[in-house]
Amino acid sequence: MVPAWLWLLCLSVPQTLLEAQPAELHVEVPENYGGNFPLYLTKLALPRKKAGGRIVLSGNSDMAAEGPFAVDSESDFLLVTRTLDREEQAEYRLQVTLETEDGRVLWGPQPVLVHVKDENDQASGHQATATIDVSIVENTWVPLDPVHLAENLKVLYPHHIAQVHWSGREVHYHLESQPHGLFDVDAEGKLYVTRELDREAQAEYLLQVRAQNTRGEDYTEPLELHVVVMDENDNVPICPPRGPTISIAELSPPGTKVTRLLAEDMDAPGSPNSHIVYRLLSSELEEGTEGRAFELDPTSGNVTLGAAPLQAGQNILLQVLAIDLGGAEGGLSSTCEVSVTITDINDHAPEFTTSQIEPVCLPEDTESGTLVATLMATDADLEPAFRLMDFAIEAGDEEGTFGLVWEPGSNHVQLQLLKNLSYEAAPSYQLVVVVRSVAEVVGPGPGPGATATVTVLVERVVPPPKLDQESYEASIPVSTPAGSLLLIIQPSDPMSNPLRFSLVNDSEGLLCIEEVSGEVHTARPLRGTRPGDVYTVLVEAQYADEPALRTSATLVIHFLKAPSAPAPTLAPVPSRHLCTPRQDHGVIVSGPSEDPDLAGGHGPYSFALGPNPTVQRDWRLQPLNGSHAYLTLALHWVEPREHVVPVVVSHSARMWQLLVRVIVCRCNLEGQCMRKVGRMKGMPTKLSAVGILVGTLVAIGIFLILIFTHLTLARKKDLDQPVDSVPLKAAV
């Protein structure tokens, strides 16, 4: 008995042989094809998983190595690369295998027979007449080639397509099978097609024609006739459904794959009618863009990025034309659309709107938490996540005196003071604030981050001046003369900065104060005042170098009853001279020497300028000791002339008025007075000198006119004499 494993082995061996050697594949190619190449012929049944193998195409011995056929490794289509001529070669026998690098066969061989069709086979599709072999054997069928008919043929039906012939006695013909009544044969053997054929319904028909004698008896076997329906290009390429929008990242390199278009054509597979090529119509980009933003492979339909840059946020509609017949003239086409959007990447670093902030002045007693400045930054990215910013003080604040405050997602930051300032420690700060993107910046040259510089100037805080008293009081008799010293206003700290004094509300003009020394005097006689009256003014003091820092104090004057005293006597003082512009010297004024009280030591003299406002403006009187005072110019320039300066001298209840005669003049370098000199007698004035000069010039002009007139008349007289009267000049 035969073992079971042997039966299984016997059954599996034929099956393996069948799989190892596929059946021969027949392909037809029209000769002198006028469309685009390569022309796709048919799809090979290669295994789905090629396991790293390579496709090897070989031909018969009479086909050159660089033959007209090839296999597309991506689509597994057999294609022809150039036109074929039936007269040169009517058919080609090819062999397709799948091999490894070392030559080991993984699949195949697949035999392929390529038949080159004659041009007349599909010239118009009207009628294909079968050809009869010249060698005729009696009582046999005359062989016929397959009949090729164009689908949807627009002719008058029934349409004669072939002639069958029995090489024997007179016979009658009839079709043994009638597929849908599409064909018919008459008694003479003419084969007809009754209506239009559709290749999509059926691509090939096998007809059996019987030959019968007059008795209705069949002769031998029927004639089998193949009718092949030729494909007509009547199907428009069908675009794939428009899918979702394709997202491409900004700054993607050229050559990046976008998508692949695979349009379908319902015409015969492998025929020129179903050979589709692609053409890019438009991409809706702005005009003037250099280069192409997208590239399209016309054969495979692969869409890739071009060299032209794309910006984030662009929404682009690609329009691609799918054309059958390999793009040849007369091909049908459809427009396919692909939506592409350019997505944003973090390729922009944030930047400050201004890189230099104007100097900010802060007093050194500014409180912590004070807002110093607000800085604004921008980011050109579109995605909110890419616009998040981080701020920091990069330089200029080693002690942490300042800080930054900002809200997450905000594009502005506040610079605040965190610690107390000190002018002595740091009079100024140069703060460098940097802004960076929270997310990592990609793209060419992201950089270290943008910066902004903030200059902070610290202002020294000087306390306002302080006087030695908060208020002042003085009691004076109503008979006090003008210029009398009442009191002196002084600062509490003698070592403080120099002060400048002024009176604010001296409405009556009774008082005046020395700007530098703070001495308060009576500005005029106290007429109109009565004993018991009180006069209040406000004394204001400010630093000489800081006028904004000032203080004030009240000065209250109490008026007393005037004591009985003799009227002041006038005592002239010998004249002296002072220089103008003012120089560093003055005139010494002394009290009356006949005063017995001074000699007895009963008190010093008091000196004051007279009540005249002009005198008080132009002159200054300073006491030297108890018996003398120093008179100088108060102004830089006083009119040069002799001045009489009244000086009031008082001692106890007695007063004198001295008239000090002072000559103010211009001085030389040695300080000597230069007197004005009058015009010397006998010297001409300017007017007389000009008159003498003009008169002299007029006299000279008249004299010259007389001379030229005389010469002109003499020459005219010589010209009026006859020629013969002119005396001859003898030659010596």
XYZ file of C-alpha atoms in Angstrom:
732
model
C 0.000 0.000 0.000
C 1.321 3.479 -0.933
C 2.076 5.635 2.137
C 0.035 8.798 2.649
C 3.060 11.049 2.739
C 4.001 9.921 -0.743
C 0.558 10.922 -2.046
C 0.921 14.343 -0.459
C 4.352 14.775 -1.987
C 3.035 13.866 -5.421
C 0.168 16.338 -5.101
C 2.357 19.213 -3.859
C 5.052 18.928 -6.533
C 2.784 19.939 -9.467
C 1.313 22.746 -7.445
C 4.810 24.053 -6.709
C 5.773 23.861 -10.350
C 2.686 25.826 -11.319
C 3.546 28.586 -8.872
C 7.179 28.664 -9.929
C 6.399 29.129 -13.636
C 3.571 31.612 -14.310
C 1.646 31.403 -17.567
C 2.839 33.450 -20.558
C 1.498 37.001 -20.623
C 0.377 38.483 -23.964
C 0.630 42.241 -24.525
C -0.129 44.299 -27.645
C 1.606 47.558 -28.572
C 0.572 49.798 -31.491
C 3.385 50.529 -33.850
C 4.566 54.105 -34.374
C 2.782 55.250 -31.199
C 2.637 59.103 -31.214
C 2.013 59.732 -27.504
C 4.353 60.409 -24.574
C 6.899 57.891 -23.387
C 7.313 55.844 -21.357
C 4.089 54.051 -22.356
C 2.754 51.787 -19.619
C 1.661 48.427 -21.072
C 0.481 46.114 -18.286
C 0.929 45.496 -14.562
C 3.014 42.456 -13.669
C 1.798 40.101 -10.949
C 4.905 40.474 -8.799
C 4.675 39.300 -5.170
C 3.632 42.017 -2.712
C 6.667 41.508 -0.516
C 9.724 41.617 -2.720
C 12.035 40.713 0.198
C 14.752 43.082 -0.968
C 14.964 41.562 -4.466
C 15.499 43.412 -7.714
C 13.469 43.105 -10.918
C 15.429 41.682 -13.885
C 14.030 42.043 -17.416
C 15.611 39.913 -20.145
C 14.711 39.354 -23.780
C 15.369 37.014 -26.667
C 18.763 36.802 -28.253
C 17.936 39.212 -31.091
C 16.969 42.090 -28.712
C 19.750 44.504 -27.712
C 20.641 44.973 -24.053
C 19.365 48.529 -24.160
C 16.023 47.358 -25.555
C 12.839 49.413 -25.675
C 11.242 47.729 -22.629
C 11.616 48.293 -18.885
C 9.816 47.578 -15.599
C 8.848 50.405 -13.158
C 10.066 49.170 -9.760
C 7.490 51.246 -7.854
C 4.321 50.357 -9.798
C 5.444 46.943 -11.257
C 4.272 48.119 -14.708
C 5.892 46.885 -17.906
C 6.554 49.874 -20.128
C 7.973 50.684 -23.537
C 10.386 53.589 -23.858
C 10.226 54.357 -27.594
C 8.201 53.733 -30.739
C 8.168 50.276 -32.306
C 8.030 49.337 -36.002
C 6.208 46.165 -36.954
C 8.226 45.901 -40.151
C 11.432 45.731 -38.114
C 10.129 43.255 -35.522
C 6.577 42.036 -35.103
C 6.863 40.545 -31.624
C 9.185 40.418 -28.625
C 9.598 37.613 -26.134
C 10.538 38.901 -22.686
C 11.211 37.292 -19.339
C 10.761 38.935 -15.937
C 12.364 37.569 -12.757
C 12.858 38.752 -9.207
C 16.428 38.068 -8.084
C 18.747 38.776 -5.180
C 22.021 40.628 -5.496
C 23.920 37.350 -5.925
C 21.639 36.177 -8.763
C 19.372 33.835 -6.824
C 15.833 33.791 -8.306
C 13.110 34.677 -5.804
C 10.194 34.704 -8.250
C 9.642 33.812 -11.902
C 10.492 33.634 -14.619
C 7.389 35.344 -16.046
C 7.305 35.001 -19.865
C 5.823 37.971 -21.706
C 4.963 38.066 -25.412
C 4.692 41.590 -26.809
C 2.880 41.805 -30.139
C 3.397 44.921 -32.279
C 0.090 45.769 -33.916
C -0.059 47.095 -37.443
C -1.203 50.695 -37.816
C -4.135 49.612 -39.959
C -5.459 47.474 -37.061
C -6.949 50.628 -35.369
C -6.764 53.310 -38.026
C -10.461 54.101 -37.973
C -12.078 51.095 -36.371
C -14.606 50.810 -39.185
C -13.961 47.375 -40.573
C -11.399 44.683 -39.869
C -11.417 42.131 -42.629
C -9.994 38.694 -41.944
C -7.093 37.636 -44.134
C -7.219 34.263 -45.932
C -4.225 31.989 -46.209
C -3.112 31.497 -49.798
C -2.727 27.755 -49.258
C -6.256 26.361 -49.533
C -7.074 22.781 -48.642
C -10.394 21.510 -49.894
C -13.197 20.888 -47.442
C -11.485 22.943 -44.724
C -12.003 26.314 -43.145
C -9.910 29.161 -44.414
C -8.124 30.381 -41.250
C -8.849 33.924 -39.981
C -6.870 36.192 -37.713
C -8.649 37.635 -34.713
C -10.985 40.467 -35.642
C -10.388 43.786 -33.813
C -13.344 46.151 -33.429
C -13.379 49.580 -31.862
C -15.846 49.994 -29.058
C -18.747 52.413 -29.460
C -18.178 52.463 -33.228
C -20.390 55.061 -34.897
C -21.425 53.290 -38.151
C -24.579 52.000 -39.771
C -25.553 48.660 -38.259
C -25.464 45.772 -39.023
C -21.813 46.341 -39.920
C -19.746 43.872 -41.928
C -16.632 42.891 -40.025
C -15.279 39.650 -41.583
C -15.744 37.012 -44.318
C -15.647 33.297 -43.493
C -15.116 30.703 -46.215
C -15.427 26.922 -46.451
C -13.151 25.526 -49.163
C -15.503 22.836 -50.332
C -18.885 22.434 -51.818
C -21.636 24.929 -51.609
C -22.549 25.391 -48.004
C -24.644 27.533 -45.787
C -23.251 29.319 -42.700
C -24.770 29.993 -39.342
C -23.573 30.990 -35.861
C -23.693 28.228 -33.348
C -23.792 30.698 -30.457
C -25.397 34.153 -30.394
C -23.934 36.165 -27.488
C -26.665 38.671 -26.757
C -27.489 38.847 -30.461
C -24.451 41.048 -31.108
C -23.212 39.133 -34.177
C -24.766 37.517 -37.253
C -23.615 35.668 -40.405
C -25.446 35.426 -43.680
C -25.588 32.494 -46.046
C -22.586 33.813 -47.998
C -20.348 33.832 -44.904
C -20.362 37.556 -44.227
C -20.026 38.205 -40.515
C -21.793 41.273 -39.105
C -21.902 43.127 -35.804
C -25.431 44.306 -35.047
C -24.815 47.172 -32.612
C -22.138 49.090 -30.644
C -19.835 47.107 -28.404
C -18.698 48.189 -24.959
C -15.311 46.951 -23.811
C -16.221 47.543 -20.173
C -19.075 45.021 -20.601
C -16.946 42.429 -22.429
C -13.524 42.782 -24.032
C -13.430 39.607 -26.173
C -15.921 37.302 -27.904
C -15.414 33.735 -29.196
C -17.726 32.999 -32.119
C -18.355 29.531 -33.623
C -19.428 29.442 -37.263
C -20.915 26.263 -38.658
C -20.812 25.178 -42.340
C -23.790 23.008 -43.456
C -24.687 21.310 -46.683
C -27.987 21.593 -48.410
C -29.370 18.851 -46.200
C -28.550 20.790 -43.031
C -25.656 18.563 -42.100
C -22.594 20.114 -40.435
C -19.155 19.776 -41.921
C -16.546 18.811 -39.338
C -15.838 21.197 -36.475
C -17.031 24.823 -36.376
C -14.745 27.721 -37.169
C -13.739 29.550 -33.988
C -13.355 33.248 -34.571
C -11.983 35.670 -31.918
C -13.486 39.161 -31.892
C -11.456 41.584 -29.761
C -13.125 44.870 -28.703
C -10.510 47.630 -28.980
C -10.490 50.208 -26.250
C -11.716 53.702 -27.110
C -10.597 56.646 -25.040
C -14.057 57.416 -23.719
C -13.344 57.490 -19.989
C -12.142 60.635 -18.254
C -9.453 60.124 -15.585
C -11.032 60.035 -12.145
C -9.283 62.087 -9.467
C -8.953 60.631 -5.993
C -11.365 62.071 -3.411
C -10.182 65.347 -1.972
C -8.903 64.404 1.438
C -8.162 66.510 4.499
C -5.784 69.435 4.293
C -2.142 68.385 4.227
C 0.056 70.132 6.800
C 3.648 70.976 5.890
C 5.982 72.512 8.469
C 7.511 75.868 7.653
C 11.161 75.786 6.489
C 10.835 72.191 5.272
C 13.677 71.499 2.805
C 13.093 71.272 -0.960
C 12.166 67.781 -2.029
C 9.961 67.099 0.997
C 7.083 64.865 -0.123
C 3.685 66.504 0.085
C 1.387 63.858 -1.408
C 0.963 61.467 -4.324
C -1.929 61.735 -6.762
C -3.258 58.455 -8.156
C -5.983 59.134 -10.683
C -7.865 56.171 -12.207
C -8.926 55.572 -15.831
C -11.618 53.031 -16.623
C -10.189 52.370 -20.089
C -8.339 49.122 -20.765
C -5.511 48.639 -18.275
C -2.091 48.879 -19.872
C -3.447 50.621 -22.970
C -2.464 54.162 -23.987
C -5.995 55.244 -23.165
C -5.402 54.511 -19.493
C -1.857 55.890 -19.387
C -2.185 58.978 -17.154
C 0.354 61.774 -16.763
C 0.109 64.785 -14.454
C 0.673 68.488 -14.913
C 0.714 71.196 -12.208
C -1.648 74.031 -13.101
C -1.319 76.497 -10.234
C -0.595 76.786 -6.545
C -2.290 80.133 -5.752
C 0.959 81.796 -4.691
C 1.662 85.498 -4.918
C 3.038 86.733 -8.205
C 6.701 87.656 -8.316
C 7.832 84.726 -6.162
C 11.170 83.435 -7.369
C 11.299 79.731 -8.128
C 8.553 77.153 -7.762
C 7.007 76.354 -4.420
C 5.949 72.857 -5.514
C 7.311 70.266 -7.937
C 5.266 67.510 -9.596
C 6.549 64.258 -11.120
C 4.419 63.916 -14.273
C 4.636 60.103 -14.277
C 4.240 59.039 -10.659
C 2.110 61.978 -9.493
C 4.423 62.694 -6.544
C 4.128 66.290 -5.276
C 7.189 67.660 -3.466
C 8.321 71.039 -2.153
C 10.241 73.328 -4.491
C 12.916 75.917 -3.840
C 10.610 78.904 -3.250
C 10.133 79.677 0.472
C 6.747 79.302 2.131
C 5.431 81.311 5.052
C 3.597 79.982 8.058
C -0.155 80.409 7.882
C -0.401 80.090 4.099
C -3.322 78.022 2.804
C -2.540 76.810 -0.709
C -4.828 75.026 -3.164
C -2.850 72.928 -5.642
C -4.555 72.195 -8.967
C -3.169 69.232 -10.890
C -4.325 68.179 -14.373
C -4.543 64.389 -14.906
C -4.392 63.569 -18.665
C -4.751 60.151 -20.298
C -3.163 59.029 -23.589
C 0.121 59.823 -21.864
C -0.536 63.540 -22.313
C -0.806 63.263 -26.104
C -3.120 65.438 -28.145
C -6.720 64.335 -27.852
C -6.342 62.928 -24.372
C -9.059 63.421 -21.792
C -8.276 65.247 -18.573
C -9.577 66.020 -15.109
C -8.494 68.640 -12.591
C -7.497 67.306 -9.192
C -7.160 69.553 -6.129
C -4.975 69.231 -3.066
C -5.221 71.566 -0.048
C -1.944 72.364 1.691
C -1.437 74.508 4.794
C 1.948 75.682 6.052
C 2.176 75.145 9.800
C 4.188 77.415 12.030
C 7.468 76.491 13.701
C 9.312 78.449 16.346
C 11.742 80.094 13.910
C 11.467 83.689 15.171
C 13.142 84.904 18.342
C 11.343 87.647 20.313
C 12.650 91.194 20.022
C 12.188 94.383 22.072
C 10.333 97.208 20.366
C 13.133 99.552 21.436
C 16.668 98.589 22.394
C 17.506 101.750 24.346
C 15.318 103.230 27.084
C 15.700 106.917 27.957
C 17.476 107.505 31.291
C 15.201 107.152 34.323
C 15.975 109.384 37.325
C 15.217 108.011 40.798
C 15.832 109.806 44.114
C 17.891 107.710 46.465
C 15.013 107.609 48.952
C 12.662 105.911 46.422
C 10.641 103.151 48.063
C 11.027 99.487 47.115
C 8.463 98.193 44.633
C 8.463 101.406 42.617
C 7.944 100.872 38.866
C 11.065 101.958 37.009
C 10.211 101.190 33.348
C 8.004 98.979 31.164
C 9.568 97.118 28.229
C 7.599 95.743 25.256
C 8.629 92.765 23.090
C 7.171 91.154 19.962
C 7.399 87.680 18.392
C 6.615 87.051 14.707
C 5.549 83.434 15.241
C 1.863 82.559 14.886
C 1.412 79.761 17.389
C 0.656 81.068 20.911
C 2.961 78.434 22.413
C 5.859 79.797 20.351
C 5.176 83.376 21.521
C 5.743 82.718 25.213
C 8.669 84.807 26.447
C 11.113 84.712 29.322
C 12.845 87.870 30.614
C 15.975 88.310 32.723
C 18.446 91.027 33.774
C 21.619 89.904 32.060
C 24.075 92.567 33.269
C 24.368 95.738 35.340
C 22.665 94.541 38.550
C 25.136 92.436 40.472
C 23.570 93.329 43.855
C 20.015 92.446 42.852
C 18.750 95.989 43.343
C 16.162 95.624 40.568
C 13.742 92.888 39.517
C 11.438 91.956 36.618
C 7.724 91.194 36.879
C 5.562 89.894 34.002
C 2.481 87.780 33.439
C 2.797 84.417 31.620
C 1.848 84.913 27.992
C 2.326 88.679 28.216
C 4.560 90.594 25.817
C 5.593 93.292 28.287
C 7.708 93.225 31.445
C 7.947 95.682 34.336
C 11.294 96.711 35.812
C 10.857 97.380 39.551
C 13.068 98.593 42.383
C 13.714 95.907 45.006
C 16.308 97.513 47.329
C 17.128 100.980 48.657
C 19.315 103.219 46.506
C 22.466 105.035 47.577
C 24.034 107.808 45.557
C 27.403 107.278 47.220
C 27.392 103.513 46.524
C 26.135 103.660 42.921
C 25.194 106.955 41.267
C 23.923 105.153 38.125
C 22.987 101.721 36.746
C 23.263 100.354 33.198
C 20.780 97.464 33.165
C 20.771 95.002 30.244
C 17.472 93.098 29.985
C 17.319 90.038 27.695
C 14.226 88.336 26.245
C 14.162 84.721 25.032
C 11.535 82.346 23.718
C 10.334 79.748 26.216
C 10.269 77.097 23.481
C 13.462 76.234 21.648
C 13.999 78.369 18.564
C 14.743 76.412 15.394
C 15.921 77.496 11.997
C 19.061 79.288 10.829
C 20.819 81.404 13.443
C 18.368 81.650 16.358
C 20.841 83.904 18.215
C 21.394 84.430 21.949
C 18.318 86.633 22.489
C 17.436 90.294 22.053
C 18.456 92.870 24.667
C 17.322 96.290 25.810
C 19.397 98.712 27.891
C 17.825 100.737 30.713
C 19.853 103.558 32.282
C 18.895 104.496 35.855
C 20.335 107.694 37.373
C 20.288 107.985 41.172
C 19.598 111.506 42.452
C 21.183 112.622 45.718
C 18.610 113.627 48.353
C 19.685 116.792 50.225
C 17.580 117.792 53.271
C 16.083 121.282 53.130
C 17.950 124.042 54.971
C 17.219 124.659 58.658
C 17.449 128.033 60.397
C 18.682 128.627 63.918
C 15.167 129.654 64.993
C 11.706 128.696 63.873
C 10.538 132.341 64.198
C 12.149 135.715 64.863
C 11.025 138.840 66.723
C 12.448 142.356 66.964
C 11.276 145.567 68.682
C 12.237 148.888 67.100
C 11.124 152.485 67.698
C 9.034 154.051 64.976
C 11.777 156.645 64.556
C 14.362 154.068 63.406
C 16.082 155.460 60.307
C 16.363 153.589 57.010
C 19.218 151.102 56.808
C 19.191 150.268 60.497
C 20.255 146.707 61.302
C 17.499 144.818 63.079
C 18.782 141.221 63.357
C 20.678 138.513 61.468
C 19.080 135.291 60.148
C 21.519 132.372 60.330
C 21.422 128.624 59.544
C 21.365 126.167 62.410
C 24.527 124.497 61.069
C 27.277 127.034 60.323
C 29.063 124.395 58.183
C 26.090 123.811 55.878
C 25.954 124.917 52.266
C 25.661 128.688 51.680
C 22.155 130.071 51.883
C 20.376 132.809 49.982
C 17.775 134.857 51.891
C 14.732 136.781 50.710
C 11.561 138.356 52.109
C 8.315 136.991 50.744
C 5.426 139.138 51.951
C 6.943 142.525 52.792
C 3.858 144.315 51.494
C 4.801 147.733 52.917
C 8.422 147.552 51.799
C 9.647 148.458 55.298
C 12.402 145.857 55.493
C 15.209 144.464 53.377
C 17.508 141.487 53.917
C 21.036 140.871 52.727
C 20.915 137.912 50.325
C 24.109 136.302 51.582
C 24.612 137.464 55.178
C 20.960 137.349 56.269
C 21.091 140.824 57.864
C 17.649 142.403 58.142
C 17.586 146.232 57.825
C 14.959 148.864 57.628
C 14.482 149.714 53.959
C 12.975 153.194 54.551
C 11.874 155.438 57.370
C 9.023 153.915 59.287
C 6.530 156.620 58.449
C 2.920 155.544 58.874
C 3.684 153.136 61.673
C 2.458 153.651 65.223
C 3.753 152.393 68.496
C 2.183 149.101 69.402
C 1.734 147.987 65.773
C 2.992 144.544 64.744
C 4.444 143.868 61.288
C 4.905 140.231 60.178
C 6.933 139.100 57.168
C 8.140 135.701 55.963
C 11.835 135.071 55.589
C 12.698 132.404 52.992
C 16.072 130.675 52.809
C 17.310 128.354 50.022
C 20.560 126.667 49.121
C 22.662 128.614 46.662
C 23.381 125.474 44.568
C 19.978 123.819 45.124
C 17.298 126.528 44.739
C 14.559 123.938 44.960
C 15.481 123.155 48.572
C 14.181 125.941 50.793
C 12.705 126.758 54.176
C 10.989 129.737 55.764
C 10.462 131.409 59.105
C 8.267 134.255 60.334
C 9.737 137.606 61.394
C 7.568 139.699 63.715
C 8.455 143.392 64.155
C 7.034 145.257 67.179
C 7.019 149.049 66.839
C 7.886 151.098 69.935
C 7.507 154.722 70.842
C 10.295 156.880 69.465
C 12.713 158.293 72.120
C 13.251 162.002 72.314
C 16.519 162.779 70.555
C 17.999 165.745 68.703
C 17.783 165.748 64.948
C 20.786 164.350 63.172
C 23.427 166.826 62.124
C 25.106 166.761 58.776
C 28.821 166.320 58.761
C 30.622 166.405 55.402
C 33.338 163.845 54.745
C 36.296 164.557 52.455
C 35.896 163.152 48.977
C 37.525 159.868 47.987
C 37.547 157.910 44.648
C 36.430 154.382 43.701
C 36.925 152.509 40.434
C 34.216 151.284 38.087
C 33.979 148.500 37.081
C 34.127 147.553 40.740
C 37.497 146.614 42.222
C 38.404 145.190 45.611
C 38.688 148.387 47.615
C 36.380 150.924 49.253
C 36.105 154.008 51.454
C 36.423 153.991 55.249
C 33.792 156.038 57.055
C 34.372 157.036 60.713
C 32.001 158.408 63.367
C 32.208 161.959 64.839
C 35.439 162.189 66.847
C 33.967 164.741 69.255
C 31.555 162.229 70.816
C 32.471 162.046 74.530
C 30.446 158.841 75.069
C 32.544 156.826 72.704
C 35.690 157.988 74.405
C 34.201 157.036 77.747
C 33.374 153.516 76.496
C 29.607 153.815 76.603
C 28.979 151.852 73.408
C 29.841 151.670 69.638
C 28.496 153.598 66.706
C 25.869 152.169 64.346
C 26.233 152.933 60.612
C 23.487 152.759 57.972
C 22.928 154.092 54.471
C 20.428 156.846 53.943
C 16.795 155.975 53.064
C 17.191 156.767 49.330
C 16.432 153.501 47.383
C 18.963 154.400 44.680
C 21.669 154.823 47.309
C 20.774 151.491 48.871
C 20.894 149.840 45.435
C 24.242 151.267 44.315
C 26.197 151.179 47.597
C 27.027 148.773 50.383
C 28.056 149.756 53.947
C 29.687 147.189 56.239
C 30.748 147.916 59.878
C 34.422 147.366 60.586
C 34.440 148.037 64.319
C 32.641 150.193 66.818
C 33.903 153.427 65.256
C 34.373 152.795 61.505
C 32.461 151.383 58.530
C 33.527 150.296 55.021
C 31.733 151.826 52.003
C 31.952 149.940 48.653
C 30.049 149.714 45.385
C 27.112 147.287 45.492
C 26.849 147.090 41.694
C 29.514 146.014 39.243
C 29.088 149.216 37.262
C 28.172 152.694 38.552
C 28.146 155.811 36.411
C 31.542 157.564 36.586
C 30.976 160.918 38.356
C 31.037 162.466 41.788
C 28.504 160.890 44.145
C 27.298 162.122 47.571
C 26.382 159.137 49.761
C 24.359 159.883 52.941
C 25.392 157.727 55.924
C 23.364 157.761 59.155
C 25.468 157.284 62.309
C 23.682 156.582 65.578
C 24.859 156.100 69.125
C 22.386 155.548 71.942
C 19.735 158.215 71.415
C 21.858 160.436 69.198
C 22.072 160.272 65.370
C 24.244 162.007 62.784
C 24.057 161.992 59.020
C 27.377 162.108 57.184
C 27.593 163.145 53.530
C 30.383 161.045 52.045
C 31.666 162.480 48.760
C 32.929 159.695 46.478
C 34.318 160.144 42.961
C 33.574 157.113 40.771
C 35.879 156.945 37.756
C 37.570 154.564 35.360
C 40.943 153.392 36.602
C 44.140 152.146 35.005
C 45.914 148.906 35.913
C 47.514 150.558 38.944
C 44.080 151.637 40.239
C 44.682 155.330 39.479
C 41.675 157.394 38.451
C 41.602 158.476 34.790
C 39.932 161.917 34.395
C 38.059 162.931 31.202
C 40.070 165.482 29.159
C 38.319 168.292 27.234
C 39.011 169.401 23.634
C 42.225 171.380 23.126
C 41.853 174.898 21.774
C 42.897 175.378 18.127
C 42.327 171.733 17.196
C 39.825 171.212 14.352
C 36.664 169.312 14.924
C 35.681 166.263 12.966
C 33.156 168.214 10.902
C 35.681 170.865 9.960
C 38.246 168.244 9.008
C 35.767 166.534 6.699
C 34.862 169.868 5.074
C 38.513 170.703 4.402
C 39.082 167.282 2.811
C 36.025 167.545 0.556
C 36.944 171.054 -0.556
C 40.454 169.953 -1.482
C 39.141 167.099 -3.605
C 36.707 169.415 -5.431
C 39.510 171.901 -6.258
C 41.695 169.126 -7.660
C 38.803 167.887 -9.820
C 38.159 171.365 -11.320
C 41.837 171.768 -12.098
C 41.963 168.474 -13.958
C 38.839 169.300 -15.957
C 40.444 172.603 -17.179
C 43.596 170.802 -18.288
C 41.744 168.146 -20.305
C 39.501 170.771 -21.935
C 42.540 172.774 -23.074
C 44.227 169.761 -24.611
C 41.064 168.759 -26.473
C 40.644 172.229 -28.048
C 44.303 172.384 -29.104
C 44.104 169.061 -30.937
C 40.960 170.101 -32.774
C 42.662 173.255 -34.020
C 45.541 171.253 -35.464
C 43.139 169.029 -37.397
C 41.370 172.024 -39.004
C 44.643 173.393 -40.715
C 45.213 172.648 -44.519
C 47.538 169.853 -45.401
C 50.009 172.076 -47.296
C 50.322 174.344 -44.310
C 51.751 171.594 -42.212
C 55.498 172.238 -41.888
C 57.796 169.564 -43.273
C 60.070 167.799 -40.935
C 63.579 167.771 -42.176
C 65.583 164.703 -41.688
C 68.761 165.272 -39.795
